[in-house]
Backbone as numpy.savetxt, mean C-alpha at the origin, in Angstrom:
# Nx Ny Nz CAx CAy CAz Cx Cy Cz
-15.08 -21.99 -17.66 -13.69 -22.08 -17.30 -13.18 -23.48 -17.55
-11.76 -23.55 -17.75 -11.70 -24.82 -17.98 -10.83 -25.70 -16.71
-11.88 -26.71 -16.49 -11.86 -27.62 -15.23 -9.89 -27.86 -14.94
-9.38 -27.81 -13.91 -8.13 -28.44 -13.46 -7.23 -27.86 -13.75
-7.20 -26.20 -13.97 -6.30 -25.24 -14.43 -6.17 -23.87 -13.54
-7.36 -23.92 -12.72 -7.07 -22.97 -11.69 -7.03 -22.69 -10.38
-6.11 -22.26 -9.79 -5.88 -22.43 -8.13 -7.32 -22.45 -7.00
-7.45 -23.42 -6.22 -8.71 -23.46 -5.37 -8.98 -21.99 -4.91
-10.11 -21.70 -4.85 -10.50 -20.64 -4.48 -11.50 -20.83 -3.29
-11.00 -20.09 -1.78 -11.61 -20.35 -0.63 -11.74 -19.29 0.06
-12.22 -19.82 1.46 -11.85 -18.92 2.53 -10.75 -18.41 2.92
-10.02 -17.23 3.22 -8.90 -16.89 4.08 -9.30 -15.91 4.83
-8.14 -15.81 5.89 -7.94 -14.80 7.02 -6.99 -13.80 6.51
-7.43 -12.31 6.31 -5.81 -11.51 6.14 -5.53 -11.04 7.24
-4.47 -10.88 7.77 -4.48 -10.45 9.05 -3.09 -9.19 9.04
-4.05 -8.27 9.42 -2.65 -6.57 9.39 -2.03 -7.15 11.03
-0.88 -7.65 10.98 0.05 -7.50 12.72 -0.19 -6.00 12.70
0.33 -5.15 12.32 0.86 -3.98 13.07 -0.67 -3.21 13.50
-1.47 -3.44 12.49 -2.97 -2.51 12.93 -4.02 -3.40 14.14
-3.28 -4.89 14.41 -4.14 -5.83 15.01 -5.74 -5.88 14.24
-5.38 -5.93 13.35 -7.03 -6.40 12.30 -6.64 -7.35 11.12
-7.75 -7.84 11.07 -8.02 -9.26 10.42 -9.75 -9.31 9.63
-9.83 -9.50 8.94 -11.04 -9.67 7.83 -11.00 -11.07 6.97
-12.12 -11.40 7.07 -11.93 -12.95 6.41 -12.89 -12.74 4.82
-12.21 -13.15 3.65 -12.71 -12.87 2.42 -12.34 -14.58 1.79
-12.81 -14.03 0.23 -12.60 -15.63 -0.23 -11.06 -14.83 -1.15
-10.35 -16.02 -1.36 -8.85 -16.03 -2.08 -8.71 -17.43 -3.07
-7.57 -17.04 -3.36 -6.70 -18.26 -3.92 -5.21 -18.47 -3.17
-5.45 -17.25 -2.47 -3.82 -17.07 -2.02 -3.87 -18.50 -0.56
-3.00 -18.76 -0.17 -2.97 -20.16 1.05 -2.08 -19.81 1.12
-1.90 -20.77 2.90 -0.73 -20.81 3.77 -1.19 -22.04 4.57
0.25 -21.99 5.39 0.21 -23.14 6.06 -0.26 -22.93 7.54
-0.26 -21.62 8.07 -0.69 -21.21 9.35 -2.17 -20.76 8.87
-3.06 -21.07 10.43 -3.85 -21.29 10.46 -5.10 -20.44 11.53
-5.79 -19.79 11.60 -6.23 -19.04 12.98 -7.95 -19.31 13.06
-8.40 -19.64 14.05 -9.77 -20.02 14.39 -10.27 -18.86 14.52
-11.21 -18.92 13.62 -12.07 -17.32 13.31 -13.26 -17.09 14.11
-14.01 -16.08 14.26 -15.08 -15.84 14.90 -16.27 -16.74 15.18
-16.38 -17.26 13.99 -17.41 -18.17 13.82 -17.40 -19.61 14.07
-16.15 -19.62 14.68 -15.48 -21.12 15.18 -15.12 -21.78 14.57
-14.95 -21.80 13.03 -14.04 -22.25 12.27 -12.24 -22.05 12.24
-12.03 -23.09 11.82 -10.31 -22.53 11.30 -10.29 -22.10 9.59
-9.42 -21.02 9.75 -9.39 -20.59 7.76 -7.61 -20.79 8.14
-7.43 -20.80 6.71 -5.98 -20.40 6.71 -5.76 -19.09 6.80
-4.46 -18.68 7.54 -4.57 -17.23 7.47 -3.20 -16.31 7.02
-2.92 -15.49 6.18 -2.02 -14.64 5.39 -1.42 -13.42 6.05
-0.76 -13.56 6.58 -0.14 -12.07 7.32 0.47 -10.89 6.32
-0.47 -9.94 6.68 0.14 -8.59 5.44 0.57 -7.82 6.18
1.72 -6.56 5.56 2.38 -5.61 6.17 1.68 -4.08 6.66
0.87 -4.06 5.43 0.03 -2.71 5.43 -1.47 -3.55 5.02
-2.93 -3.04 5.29 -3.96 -2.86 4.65 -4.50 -1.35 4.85
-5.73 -1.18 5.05 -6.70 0.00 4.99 -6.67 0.25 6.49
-6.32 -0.91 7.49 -6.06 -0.43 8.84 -5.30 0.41 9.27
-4.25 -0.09 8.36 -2.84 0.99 8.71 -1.90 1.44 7.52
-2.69 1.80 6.53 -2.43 2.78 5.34 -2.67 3.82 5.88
-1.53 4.99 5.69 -2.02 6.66 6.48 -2.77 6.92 5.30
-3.13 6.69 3.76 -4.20 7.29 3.06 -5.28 7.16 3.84
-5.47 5.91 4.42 -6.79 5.73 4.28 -7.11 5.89 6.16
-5.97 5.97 7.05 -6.06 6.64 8.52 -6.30 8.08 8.62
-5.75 8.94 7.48 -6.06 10.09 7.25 -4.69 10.61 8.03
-3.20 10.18 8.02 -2.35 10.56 8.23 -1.31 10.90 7.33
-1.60 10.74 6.21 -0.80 11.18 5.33 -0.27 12.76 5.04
0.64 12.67 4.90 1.18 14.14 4.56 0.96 14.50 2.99
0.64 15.84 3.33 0.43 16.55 1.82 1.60 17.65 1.84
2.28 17.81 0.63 3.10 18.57 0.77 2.74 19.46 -0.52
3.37 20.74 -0.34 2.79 21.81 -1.32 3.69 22.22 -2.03
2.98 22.15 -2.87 3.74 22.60 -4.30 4.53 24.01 -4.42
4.24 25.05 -3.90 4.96 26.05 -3.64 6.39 25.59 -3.11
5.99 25.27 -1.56 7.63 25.03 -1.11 8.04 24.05 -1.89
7.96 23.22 -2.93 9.09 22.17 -3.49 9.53 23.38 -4.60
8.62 24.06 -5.32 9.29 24.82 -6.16 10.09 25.94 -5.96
9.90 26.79 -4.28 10.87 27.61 -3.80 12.37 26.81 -3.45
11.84 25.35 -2.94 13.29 24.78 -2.50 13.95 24.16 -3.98
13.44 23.70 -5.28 14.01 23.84 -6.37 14.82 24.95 -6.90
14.10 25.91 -6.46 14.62 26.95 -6.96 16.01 27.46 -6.04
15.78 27.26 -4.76 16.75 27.27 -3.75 18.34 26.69 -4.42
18.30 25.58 -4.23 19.11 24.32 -4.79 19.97 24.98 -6.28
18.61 24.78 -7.11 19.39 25.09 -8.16 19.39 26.33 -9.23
18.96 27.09 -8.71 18.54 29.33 -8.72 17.30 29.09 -10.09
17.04 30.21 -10.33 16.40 30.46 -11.00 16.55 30.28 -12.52
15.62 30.68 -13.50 15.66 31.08 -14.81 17.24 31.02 -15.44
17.16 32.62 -15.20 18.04 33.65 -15.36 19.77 32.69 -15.36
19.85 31.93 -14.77 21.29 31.35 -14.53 21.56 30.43 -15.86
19.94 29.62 -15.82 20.30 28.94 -17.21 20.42 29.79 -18.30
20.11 30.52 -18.73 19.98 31.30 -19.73 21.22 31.85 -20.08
22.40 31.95 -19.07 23.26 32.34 -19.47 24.44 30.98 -19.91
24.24 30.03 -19.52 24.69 28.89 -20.32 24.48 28.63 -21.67
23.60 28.85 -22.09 23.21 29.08 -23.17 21.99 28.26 -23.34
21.43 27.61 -22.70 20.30 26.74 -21.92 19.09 27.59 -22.65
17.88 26.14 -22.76 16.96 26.72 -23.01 15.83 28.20 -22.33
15.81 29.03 -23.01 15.30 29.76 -22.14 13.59 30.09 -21.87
């Protein structure tokens, strides 16, 4: 690599507010706030909105929605086949 071209790479804290979890990895990313970690050190630490704490993929709250009802309520909305066809619409 070439020396004096790339951002320090260290310790940080990410910390999810809303899930109250925090995991300490190495980054490039910094801040100016700061939180004393487990091990009695201080890291800098990064406040994120979502991680794996509180992603519903990965809580297993996510909604699945089915393909049937979007295509009955498509069809709802805007009718069937048969309507285009008489526009002269592809059929």
């Amino acid at each position: 690599m070439k020396p004096g071209i790339h951002p320090p790479y260290g310790p940080v804290v990410f910390r999810d507010r809303a899930a109250g979890f925090a995991f300490l990895t190495r980054s490039t990313a910094t801040s100016d706030k700061t939180v004393e970690w487990e091990d009695g050190r201080t890291y800098p630490v990064v406040d994120v909105e979502i991680s794996s704490a509180s992603h519903p993929f990965y809580t297993g709250t996510a909604r699945v929605l089915d393909m049937a009802g979007r295509v009955e309520r498509f069809e709802r909305r805007y009718g069937t086949g048969s309507r285009n066809s008489e526009r002269g619409g592809p059929r």
